[in-house]
PDB file of C-alpha atoms in Angstrom:
ATOM      1  CA  LEU T 892       0.000   0.000   0.000  1.00 78.00           C
ATOM      2  CA  ALA T 893       1.028   3.618  -0.409  1.00 80.00           C
ATOM      3  CA  SER T 894       2.176   5.320   2.751  1.00 84.00           C
ATOM      4  CA  ALA T 895      -0.962   7.495   2.628  1.00 86.00           C
ATOM      5  CA  SER T 896      -3.115   4.355   2.662  1.00 85.00           C
ATOM      6  CA  CYS T 897      -1.176   2.944   5.625  1.00 87.00           C
ATOM      7  CA  ASP T 898      -1.522   6.278   7.430  1.00 91.00           C
ATOM      8  CA  LEU T 899      -5.266   6.220   6.725  1.00 91.00           C
ATOM      9  CA  LEU T 900      -5.609   2.615   7.948  1.00 91.00           C
ATOM     10  CA  CYS T 901      -4.013   3.540  11.271  1.00 94.00           C
ATOM     11  CA  ALA T 902      -5.983   6.797  11.605  1.00 96.00           C
ATOM     12  CA  GLU T 903      -9.211   4.818  11.174  1.00 96.00           C
ATOM     13  CA  ALA T 904      -8.011   2.120  13.602  1.00 97.00           C
ATOM     14  CA  VAL T 905      -7.336   4.825  16.222  1.00 98.00           C
ATOM     15  CA  LYS T 906     -10.971   5.965  15.868  1.00 98.00           C
ATOM     16  CA  LEU T 907     -11.986   2.389  16.696  1.00 97.00           C
ATOM     17  CA  GLY T 908      -9.933   2.169  19.891  1.00 97.00           C
ATOM     18  CA  HIS T 909      -6.446   1.069  18.827  1.00 98.00           C
ATOM     19  CA  SER T 910      -3.288   3.120  19.298  1.00 97.00           C
ATOM     20  CA  LYS T 911      -1.370   4.547  16.363  1.00 96.00           C
ATOM     21  CA  GLU T 912       1.828   2.943  17.670  1.00 95.00           C
ATOM     22  CA  GLU T 913       0.172  -0.496  17.894  1.00 96.00           C
ATOM     23  CA  CYS T 914      -1.139  -0.151  14.345  1.00 95.00           C
ATOM     24  CA  ASN T 915       2.139   1.073  12.831  1.00 91.00           C
ATOM     25  CA  GLU T 916       4.089  -1.702  14.543  1.00 92.00           C
ATOM     26  CA  TYR T 917       1.614  -4.342  13.363  1.00 93.00           C
ATOM     27  CA  LEU T 918       1.646  -3.104   9.750  1.00 89.00           C
ATOM     28  CA  GLN T 919       5.445  -3.101   9.648  1.00 86.00           C
ATOM     29  CA  GLN T 920       5.392  -6.801  10.567  1.00 87.00           C
ATOM     30  CA  GLN T 921       3.036  -7.723   7.732  1.00 82.00           C
ATOM     31  CA  HIS T 922       4.417  -9.156   4.494  1.00 71.00           C
ATOM     32  CA  GLN T 923       4.602  -6.410   1.848  1.00 66.00           C
ATOM     33  CA  VAL T 924       1.770  -4.265   3.180  1.00 77.00           C
ATOM     34  CA  CYS T 925       3.341  -0.873   3.878  1.00 82.00           C
ATOM     35  CA  MET T 926       6.407  -0.937   1.670  1.00 79.00           C
ATOM     36  CA  PHE T 927       6.873   2.838   1.366  1.00 80.00           C
ATOM     37  CA  LEU T 928       8.448   4.792   4.191  1.00 76.00           C
ATOM     38  CA  SER T 929       6.643   8.099   3.842  1.00 85.00           C
ATOM     39  CA  GLN T 930       4.368  10.170   1.673  1.00 87.00           C
ATOM     40  CA  ASP T 931       7.500  12.093   0.605  1.00 92.00           C
ATOM     41  CA  GLN T 932       8.894   8.857  -0.846  1.00 91.00           C
ATOM     42  CA  THR T 933       5.641   8.315  -2.767  1.00 89.00           C
ATOM     43  CA  SER T 934       5.914  11.876  -4.097  1.00 92.00           C
ATOM     44  CA  ARG T 935       9.486  11.260  -5.290  1.00 95.00           C
ATOM     45  CA  ILE T 936       8.391   8.083  -7.085  1.00 94.00           C
ATOM     46  CA  ASN T 937       5.575   9.999  -8.784  1.00 94.00           C
ATOM     47  CA  VAL T 938       8.031  12.693  -9.919  1.00 97.00           C
ATOM     48  CA  ALA T 939      10.120   9.937 -11.512  1.00 97.00           C
ATOM     49  CA  PHE T 940       7.003   8.623 -13.298  1.00 96.00           C
ATOM     50  CA  GLN T 941       6.277  12.138 -14.577  1.00 96.00           C
ATOM     51  CA  VAL T 942       9.845  12.506 -15.869  1.00 97.00           C
ATOM     52  CA  LEU T 943       9.457   9.242 -17.755  1.00 97.00           C
ATOM     53  CA  GLY T 944       6.129  10.444 -19.164  1.00 95.00           C
ATOM     54  CA  VAL T 945       7.682  13.673 -20.437  1.00 97.00           C
ATOM     55  CA  ARG T 946      10.315  11.540 -22.173  1.00 97.00           C
ATOM     56  CA  GLY T 947       7.570   9.556 -23.924  1.00 97.00           C
ATOM     57  CA  VAL T 948       7.848   6.440 -21.784  1.00 97.00           C
ATOM     58  CA  SER T 949       4.640   4.701 -20.740  1.00 95.00           C
ATOM     59  CA  VAL T 950       4.806   3.023 -17.345  1.00 94.00           C
ATOM     60  CA  PHE T 951       2.552   0.040 -16.662  1.00 90.00           C
ATOM     61  CA  GLY T 952       1.998  -1.328 -13.185  1.00 85.00           C
ATOM     62  CA  SER T 953       0.344  -4.444 -11.860  1.00 80.00           C
ATOM     63  CA  SER T 954      -2.923  -3.793 -10.063  1.00 77.00           C
ATOM     64  CA  GLY T 955      -1.982  -6.473  -7.543  1.00 70.00           C
ATOM     65  CA  ASP T 956      -3.386  -9.861  -6.617  1.00 63.00           C
ATOM     66  CA  GLY T 957      -5.348  -8.991  -3.516  1.00 59.00           C
ATOM     67  CA  GLY T 958      -8.601  -7.770  -4.938  1.00 56.00           C
ATOM     68  CA  SER T 959      -9.701  -4.288  -4.043  1.00 57.00           C
ATOM     69  CA  HIS T 960      -8.751  -4.240  -0.400  1.00 56.00           C
ATOM     70  CA  PHE T 961      -5.983  -6.641   0.534  1.00 59.00           C
ATOM     71  CA  SER T 962      -2.368  -6.512  -0.585  1.00 56.00           C
ATOM     72  CA  PHE T 963      -2.028 -10.297  -0.560  1.00 59.00           C
ATOM     73  CA  SER T 964      -4.384 -11.727   2.022  1.00 72.00           C
ATOM     74  CA  ARG T 965      -6.515 -10.810   5.008  1.00 80.00           C
ATOM     75  CA  PHE T 966      -4.789  -9.525   8.118  1.00 87.00           C
ATOM     76  CA  SER T 967      -4.683 -12.127  10.893  1.00 88.00           C
ATOM     77  CA  GLY T 968      -3.855 -12.228  14.570  1.00 88.00           C
ATOM     78  CA  GLY T 969      -6.482 -10.685  16.794  1.00 93.00           C
ATOM     79  CA  ALA T 970      -8.637  -7.623  17.326  1.00 96.00           C
ATOM     80  CA  LEU T 971      -6.393  -5.161  15.471  1.00 96.00           C
ATOM     81  CA  ALA T 972      -6.252  -7.476  12.450  1.00 93.00           C
ATOM     82  CA  ASP T 973     -10.055  -7.742  12.449  1.00 94.00           C
ATOM     83  CA  THR T 974     -10.330  -3.946  12.636  1.00 95.00           C
ATOM     84  CA  LEU T 975      -7.871  -3.473   9.752  1.00 92.00           C
ATOM     85  CA  ASN T 976      -9.795  -6.007   7.637  1.00 89.00           C
ATOM     86  CA  GLU T 977     -13.031  -4.090   8.209  1.00 90.00           C
ATOM     87  CA  ILE T 978     -11.384  -0.766   7.359  1.00 91.00           C
ATOM     88  CA  SER T 979      -9.681  -2.193   4.261  1.00 85.00           C
ATOM     89  CA  CYS T 980     -12.965  -3.578   2.931  1.00 81.00           C
ATOM     90  CA  ARG T 981     -14.821  -0.350   3.632  1.00 84.00           C
ATOM     91  CA  LEU T 982     -12.231   1.909   1.994  1.00 83.00           C
ATOM     92  CA  GLN T 983     -11.310  -0.334  -0.976  1.00 78.00           C
ATOM     93  CA  MET T 984      -7.649   0.742  -1.117  1.00 77.00           C
ATOM     94  CA  PRO T 985      -5.562  -0.091  -4.181  1.00 77.00           C
ATOM     95  CA  VAL T 986      -1.885  -0.923  -3.880  1.00 78.00           C
ATOM     96  CA  PHE T 987       0.879   1.513  -4.843  1.00 82.00           C
ATOM     97  CA  PRO T 988       2.198   2.318  -7.403  1.00 85.00           C
ATOM     98  CA  THR T 989      -0.957   1.209  -9.221  1.00 82.00           C
ATOM     99  CA  SER T 990      -2.861   4.075  -7.556  1.00 83.00           C
ATOM    100  CA  SER T 991      -0.468   6.642  -9.049  1.00 88.00           C
ATOM    101  CA  PRO T 992      -2.084   8.906 -11.642  1.00 88.00           C
ATOM    102  CA  TYR T 993       1.134   8.733 -13.683  1.00 91.00           C
ATOM    103  CA  ILE T 994       1.037   5.047 -14.645  1.00 89.00           C
ATOM    104  CA  VAL T 995      -1.348   2.707 -16.410  1.00 87.00           C
ATOM    105  CA  SER T 996      -2.635   0.093 -14.004  1.00 83.00           C
ATOM    106  CA  VAL T 997      -3.362  -3.296 -15.516  1.00 81.00           C
ATOM    107  CA  GLY T 998      -5.086  -6.315 -14.056  1.00 75.00           C
ATOM    108  CA  GLY T 999      -4.159  -9.927 -14.605  1.00 71.00           C
ATOM    109  CA  THR T1000      -5.401 -11.826 -17.621  1.00 71.00           C
ATOM    110  CA  MET T1001      -4.569 -15.373 -18.625  1.00 72.00           C
ATOM    111  CA  TRP T1002      -5.390 -17.210 -21.818  1.00 73.00           C
ATOM    112  CA  SER T1003      -7.007 -20.587 -22.208  1.00 75.00           C
ATOM    113  CA  GLY T1004      -5.374 -21.925 -25.334  1.00 77.00           C
ATOM    114  CA  ASP T1005      -4.793 -18.875 -27.513  1.00 79.00           C
ATOM    115  CA  SER T1006      -5.311 -15.135 -27.168  1.00 76.00           C
ATOM    116  CA  SER T1007      -8.910 -15.373 -28.389  1.00 80.00           C
ATOM    117  CA  HIS T1008      -9.949 -16.902 -25.030  1.00 77.00           C
ATOM    118  CA  PRO T1009      -8.914 -14.482 -22.261  1.00 74.00           C
ATOM    119  CA  THR T1010      -9.737 -15.311 -18.660  1.00 72.00           C
ATOM    120  CA  THR T1011      -9.370 -12.879 -15.803  1.00 68.00           C
ATOM    121  CA  TRP T1012      -6.990 -13.776 -13.005  1.00 64.00           C
ATOM    122  CA  SER T1013      -9.940 -13.874 -10.616  1.00 60.00           C
ATOM    123  CA  GLY T1014     -11.329 -16.776 -12.641  1.00 57.00           C
ATOM    124  CA  PHE T1015      -8.462 -18.874 -11.248  1.00 60.00           C
ATOM    125  CA  GLY T1016      -9.104 -18.115  -7.580  1.00 58.00           C
ATOM    126  CA  GLY T1017      -7.023 -14.945  -7.434  1.00 57.00           C
ATOM    127  CA  GLY T1018      -8.226 -11.411  -7.366  1.00 59.00           C
ATOM    128  CA  SER T1019      -6.979  -8.609  -9.504  1.00 64.00           C
ATOM    129  CA  GLY T1020      -6.505  -5.378  -7.598  1.00 63.00           C
ATOM    130  CA  SER T1021      -8.706  -2.347  -7.877  1.00 65.00           C
ATOM    131  CA  GLY T1022     -10.190   0.365  -5.747  1.00 69.00           C
ATOM    132  CA  PHE T1023     -10.201   4.130  -5.591  1.00 72.00           C
ATOM    133  CA  SER T1024      -7.155   6.157  -4.666  1.00 76.00           C
ATOM    134  CA  TRP T1025      -7.455   7.968  -1.358  1.00 75.00           C
ATOM    135  CA  GLN T1026      -4.328   9.973  -2.120  1.00 79.00           C
ATOM    136  CA  PHE T1027      -4.814  11.297  -5.646  1.00 83.00           C
ATOM    137  CA  PRO T1028      -7.825  13.018  -7.200  1.00 85.00           C
ATOM    138  CA  MET T1029      -9.807  11.194  -9.861  1.00 85.00           C
ATOM    139  CA  PRO T1030      -8.835  12.260 -13.392  1.00 84.00           C
ATOM    140  CA  GLU T1031     -11.548  14.203 -15.190  1.00 90.00           C
ATOM    141  CA  HIS T1032     -11.749  11.633 -18.010  1.00 88.00           C
ATOM    142  CA  GLN T1033     -12.744   8.889 -15.529  1.00 86.00           C
ATOM    143  CA  LYS T1034     -15.515  10.707 -13.665  1.00 91.00           C
ATOM    144  CA  LYS T1035     -18.413   9.803 -15.970  1.00 93.00           C
ATOM    145  CA  ALA T1036     -17.515   6.089 -16.141  1.00 89.00           C
ATOM    146  CA  VAL T1037     -17.061   5.900 -12.357  1.00 86.00           C
ATOM    147  CA  ALA T1038     -20.394   7.634 -11.739  1.00 90.00           C
ATOM    148  CA  VAL T1039     -22.166   5.108 -13.994  1.00 91.00           C
ATOM    149  CA  TYR T1040     -20.423   2.202 -12.237  1.00 85.00           C
ATOM    150  CA  LEU T1041     -21.249   3.478  -8.741  1.00 84.00           C
ATOM    151  CA  SER T1042     -24.904   4.088  -9.635  1.00 89.00           C
ATOM    152  CA  SER T1043     -25.303   0.527 -10.928  1.00 88.00           C
ATOM    153  CA  ALA T1044     -23.276  -1.391  -8.328  1.00 77.00           C
ATOM    154  CA  SER T1045     -25.158  -2.813  -5.370  1.00 76.00           C
ATOM    155  CA  GLY T1046     -23.968  -2.495  -1.797  1.00 68.00           C
ATOM    156  CA  LEU T1047     -21.861   0.620  -2.254  1.00 62.00           C
TER     157      LEU T1047
END
């Protein structure tokens, strides 16, 4: 997750009775959850993506395998883990750098036989990542499509 997402997870956990220190310590022990040290580091990475874009380089990033709210799997190990699972599901956080507005995020696709039979990664028991960035504003060109999706999706 981006450092902003990890900061948000802990801020929400504090509202539900956990300490920020407890949350930060727990997240640092989790396999590849909060891999970025600070929001400044995320900003520096985004500047590098912008430099590449100005040079005509397209950057593609994997949307991740955890669906829309888990980096790799559910948190486990007690009350804090349960709280973080609830928050993650509610906020639908994508992984970084796929949430960066300066890359193209792509989900997993596999082929059954040849390229005329694509199957999504989720069809094999995985989950391609998704979600809405909590750190970056939605690009103008996506607003109409997102509004249509949100108006037709149940349970949101």
